[in-house]
């Protein structure tokens, strides 16, 4: 069975592909579909934005559709960048620019106050248009320097609780055991099992 993932972020797609491995579901992202749609992410919450992305894509393709809106909430910055995580530093900034800005902003903040969490809200829409929301949170803290080369976004500066290495050092396999996205996705997979009989491997 195909699951359209309404994202342009290759890092998210790669994680979702790995998380769906062995379930009988195959990820199709918008670039694979070969047609782009304009999605305005002007919601005030992760949930609003996840709904907007999923609705916009499902309206065009009318298939099982999943959207992910996520971000990093840093306590020392009052929860910022939060829903603005992707757009911090402006539209042409790189992941590097954004992580550097975060590190600069909290340069003087000691370890015990560098707590943060990654949040992920997913909106799943079935071919009949019914929606369902799933959420995942992963607690941790912000490192003092960027470390590691895997993943995307803020992975080089996020150290999950109970670990000393960043997500970018731990790698996809470990990140996908307990990340915010993995937690939301595990619920999506459980729900899909109740809605659709296990798909034939060859479909
Ligand atoms: P789509 O809207 O096309 O899915 P996006 O990157 O714009 O892609 P969001 O609006 O949800 O996605 O913004 C999420 C941002 O939060 C993302 O660009 C990263 O900067 C950050 N982020 C979310 N999950 C992350 C993760 O697992 N690791 C590192 N950074 C993450």
Coordinates of C-alpha atoms and ligand atoms in Angstrom, one line a residue:
X1 CA 0.0 0.0 0.0
X2 CA 1.2 3.5 -0.7
X3 CA 1.3 6.3 1.8
X4 CA 1.7 9.8 0.4
X5 CA 4.0 11.8 2.8
X6 CA 3.2 15.5 2.3
X7 CA 6.7 16.8 2.8
X8 CA 9.6 18.3 0.9
X9 CA 12.1 17.5 3.6
X10 CA 14.2 14.5 2.5
X11 CA 15.4 13.9 6.0
X12 CA 11.8 13.3 7.2
X13 CA 11.1 11.1 4.3
X14 CA 14.1 8.9 5.0
X15 CA 13.1 8.5 8.6
X16 CA 9.6 7.6 7.7
X17 CA 10.7 5.1 5.1
X18 CA 12.8 3.4 7.8
X19 CA 10.0 3.5 10.3
X20 CA 7.6 1.9 7.8
X21 CA 10.0 -0.8 6.8
X22 CA 8.4 -4.2 7.1
X23 CA 4.8 -2.9 7.6
X24 CA 3.8 -3.4 3.9
X25 CA 3.4 0.4 3.5
X26 CA 5.6 2.2 1.0
X27 CA 6.3 6.0 1.2
X28 CA 5.7 8.1 -1.8
X29 CA 6.7 11.7 -1.3
X30 CA 5.5 14.7 -3.3
X31 CA 8.7 14.8 -5.4
X32 CA 8.0 11.2 -6.5
X33 CA 4.5 12.2 -7.5
X34 CA 6.0 14.7 -9.9
X35 CA 3.7 17.6 -9.2
X36 CA 4.2 20.3 -6.6
X37 CA 1.6 22.1 -4.6
X38 CA 1.8 25.4 -2.7
X39 CA 1.3 24.9 1.0
X40 CA 1.2 27.9 3.3
X41 CA 2.3 27.0 6.8
X42 CA 0.7 29.9 8.7
X43 CA -0.9 27.9 11.5
X44 CA -0.3 28.9 15.1
X45 CA 0.4 25.3 16.3
X46 CA 2.1 22.1 15.0
X47 CA -1.3 20.6 14.7
X48 CA -2.8 23.4 12.5
X49 CA 0.2 23.2 10.2
X50 CA 0.1 19.4 10.0
X51 CA -3.6 19.5 9.1
X52 CA -2.9 22.2 6.4
X53 CA -0.2 20.1 4.7
X54 CA -2.1 16.9 4.8
X55 CA -5.3 18.5 3.6
X56 CA -3.6 20.3 0.7
X57 CA -2.0 17.1 -0.5
X58 CA -5.0 14.8 0.1
X59 CA -7.2 17.2 -1.9
X60 CA -5.1 16.7 -5.0
X61 CA -4.2 13.0 -4.7
X62 CA -7.1 11.4 -2.6
X63 CA -4.9 8.6 -1.3
X64 CA -3.7 7.7 2.3
X65 CA -1.8 10.9 3.1
X66 CA 0.4 11.8 6.1
X67 CA 1.9 15.1 7.0
X68 CA 4.4 15.9 9.8
X69 CA 4.8 19.3 11.4
X70 CA 7.6 19.4 13.9
X71 CA 10.1 21.6 15.7
X72 CA 12.5 22.2 18.5
X73 CA 11.3 23.9 21.7
X74 CA 14.1 25.3 23.8
X75 CA 13.2 26.2 27.4
X76 CA 15.9 29.0 27.7
X77 CA 14.3 30.6 24.6
X78 CA 10.7 30.4 26.0
X79 CA 9.9 27.5 23.7
X80 CA 11.4 29.0 20.5
X81 CA 12.0 28.3 17.7
X82 CA 9.0 25.9 18.0
X83 CA 6.7 26.1 15.0
X84 CA 9.3 28.5 13.4
X85 CA 12.0 25.9 13.4
X86 CA 12.2 25.5 9.6
X87 CA 12.2 29.3 9.0
X88 CA 14.6 30.6 11.6
X89 CA 17.1 33.0 10.0
X90 CA 15.0 33.5 6.9
X91 CA 14.0 31.5 3.8
X92 CA 17.5 31.0 2.4
X93 CA 19.3 29.9 5.5
X94 CA 20.8 26.5 5.9
X95 CA 20.5 24.0 8.7
X96 CA 24.0 25.1 9.7
X97 CA 23.0 28.8 9.9
X98 CA 20.0 27.8 12.1
X99 CA 22.0 25.6 14.5
X100 CA 24.7 28.3 14.8
X101 CA 22.1 30.9 15.7
X102 CA 20.6 28.6 18.4
X103 CA 24.0 28.0 19.9
X104 CA 24.9 31.7 19.9
X105 CA 21.6 32.7 21.5
X106 CA 22.1 30.3 24.5
X107 CA 25.9 30.5 24.6
X108 CA 25.9 31.6 28.2
X109 CA 23.2 29.2 29.4
X110 CA 24.6 26.4 31.7
X111 CA 24.0 22.7 31.1
X112 CA 21.1 22.4 33.6
X113 CA 19.1 25.1 31.8
X114 CA 19.7 23.9 28.3
X115 CA 16.7 21.6 28.3
X116 CA 14.7 21.3 25.1
X117 CA 12.3 19.0 23.3
X118 CA 11.5 18.0 19.8
X119 CA 7.8 17.9 19.0
X120 CA 6.0 16.2 16.1
X121 CA 2.4 16.3 15.2
X122 CA 1.2 14.1 12.3
X123 CA -2.1 14.3 10.4
X124 CA -3.2 11.2 8.7
X125 CA -6.0 11.4 6.1
X126 CA -7.7 8.3 4.6
X127 CA -8.9 8.1 1.0
X128 CA -12.4 9.1 2.2
X129 CA -11.1 12.2 3.8
X130 CA -11.2 11.2 7.5
X131 CA -8.5 12.8 9.6
X132 CA -6.6 11.7 12.6
X133 CA -3.9 13.4 14.7
X134 CA -0.9 11.7 16.3
X135 CA 1.8 13.3 18.5
X136 CA 5.3 12.5 19.7
X137 CA 7.7 14.3 22.0
X138 CA 11.4 13.6 22.7
X139 CA 13.1 15.4 25.6
X140 CA 16.7 16.3 25.8
X141 CA 19.1 19.2 25.9
X142 CA 21.1 21.5 23.6
X143 CA 24.8 20.7 23.3
X144 CA 27.5 23.4 23.4
X145 CA 28.7 22.6 19.9
X146 CA 27.4 20.9 16.8
X147 CA 28.5 17.3 16.7
X148 CA 27.8 14.5 14.2
X149 CA 27.0 14.2 10.5
X150 CA 23.8 12.1 10.2
X151 CA 20.1 13.3 10.1
X152 CA 19.0 16.8 9.4
X153 CA 18.0 20.1 10.9
X154 CA 18.9 20.5 14.6
X155 CA 20.1 16.9 15.0
X156 CA 23.8 18.0 15.5
X157 CA 22.9 20.0 18.6
X158 CA 20.2 17.9 20.2
X159 CA 21.2 15.4 22.9
X160 CA 18.3 13.1 23.8
X161 CA 17.7 12.5 27.5
X162 CA 19.8 9.6 28.9
X163 CA 22.5 10.0 26.2
X164 CA 25.6 12.0 25.8
X165 CA 25.8 12.0 22.0
X166 CA 23.7 14.1 19.7
X167 CA 21.1 12.7 17.3
X168 CA 23.5 13.4 14.5
X169 CA 26.1 11.2 16.2
X170 CA 23.7 8.5 17.3
X171 CA 22.4 7.9 13.7
X172 CA 19.1 7.0 12.1
X173 CA 18.8 3.5 13.7
X174 CA 19.0 4.8 17.3
X175 CA 17.1 8.0 16.6
X176 CA 14.2 6.1 15.1
X177 CA 13.8 4.1 18.3
X178 CA 12.5 7.0 20.4
X179 CA 12.5 10.3 18.5
X180 CA 9.4 12.5 18.5
X181 CA 8.8 11.4 14.9
X182 CA 9.2 7.7 15.8
X183 CA 6.8 8.0 18.7
X184 CA 4.1 9.6 16.5
X185 CA 4.8 7.2 13.6
X186 CA 4.5 4.1 15.9
X187 CA 0.9 5.2 16.7
X188 CA 0.2 5.8 13.0
X189 CA 1.4 2.3 12.2
X190 CA -0.8 0.8 14.9
X191 CA -3.8 2.8 13.6
X192 CA -3.2 1.7 10.0
X193 CA -3.2 -1.9 11.2
X194 CA -6.7 -1.5 12.6
X195 CA -7.9 0.2 9.4
X196 CA -6.4 -1.9 6.6
X197 CA -5.8 -5.6 6.6
X198 CA -2.0 -6.4 6.2
X199 CA -1.3 -5.6 2.6
X200 CA -0.1 -8.2 0.2
X201 CA 3.7 -7.9 -0.1
X202 CA 3.5 -7.8 -3.9
X203 CA 1.1 -4.9 -4.3
Ligands
LIG1 P1 7.8 20.0 5.3 O1 7.0 21.2 5.8 O2 7.9 20.0 3.8 O3 7.5 18.7 5.9 P2 9.9 21.3 6.8 O4 11.4 21.1 7.0 O5 9.5 22.7 6.4 O6 9.4 20.3 5.7 P3 8.5 21.7 9.3 O7 7.8 22.9 8.8 O8 7.7 20.7 10.1 O9 9.1 20.9 8.1 O10 9.7 22.2 10.1 C1 10.4 21.3 10.9 C2 11.8 21.9 11.2 O11 12.1 21.5 12.5 C3 12.8 21.2 10.3 O12 13.0 21.9 9.1 C4 14.0 21.1 11.2 O13 14.7 22.3 11.2 C5 13.3 20.9 12.6 N1 13.2 19.5 12.9 C6 12.0 18.8 13.0 N2 12.3 17.5 13.3 C7 13.6 17.4 13.4 C8 14.4 16.3 13.6 O14 14.0 15.1 13.7 N3 15.8 16.5 13.6 C9 16.2 17.8 13.4 N4 15.5 18.9 13.2 C10 14.2 18.7 13.1

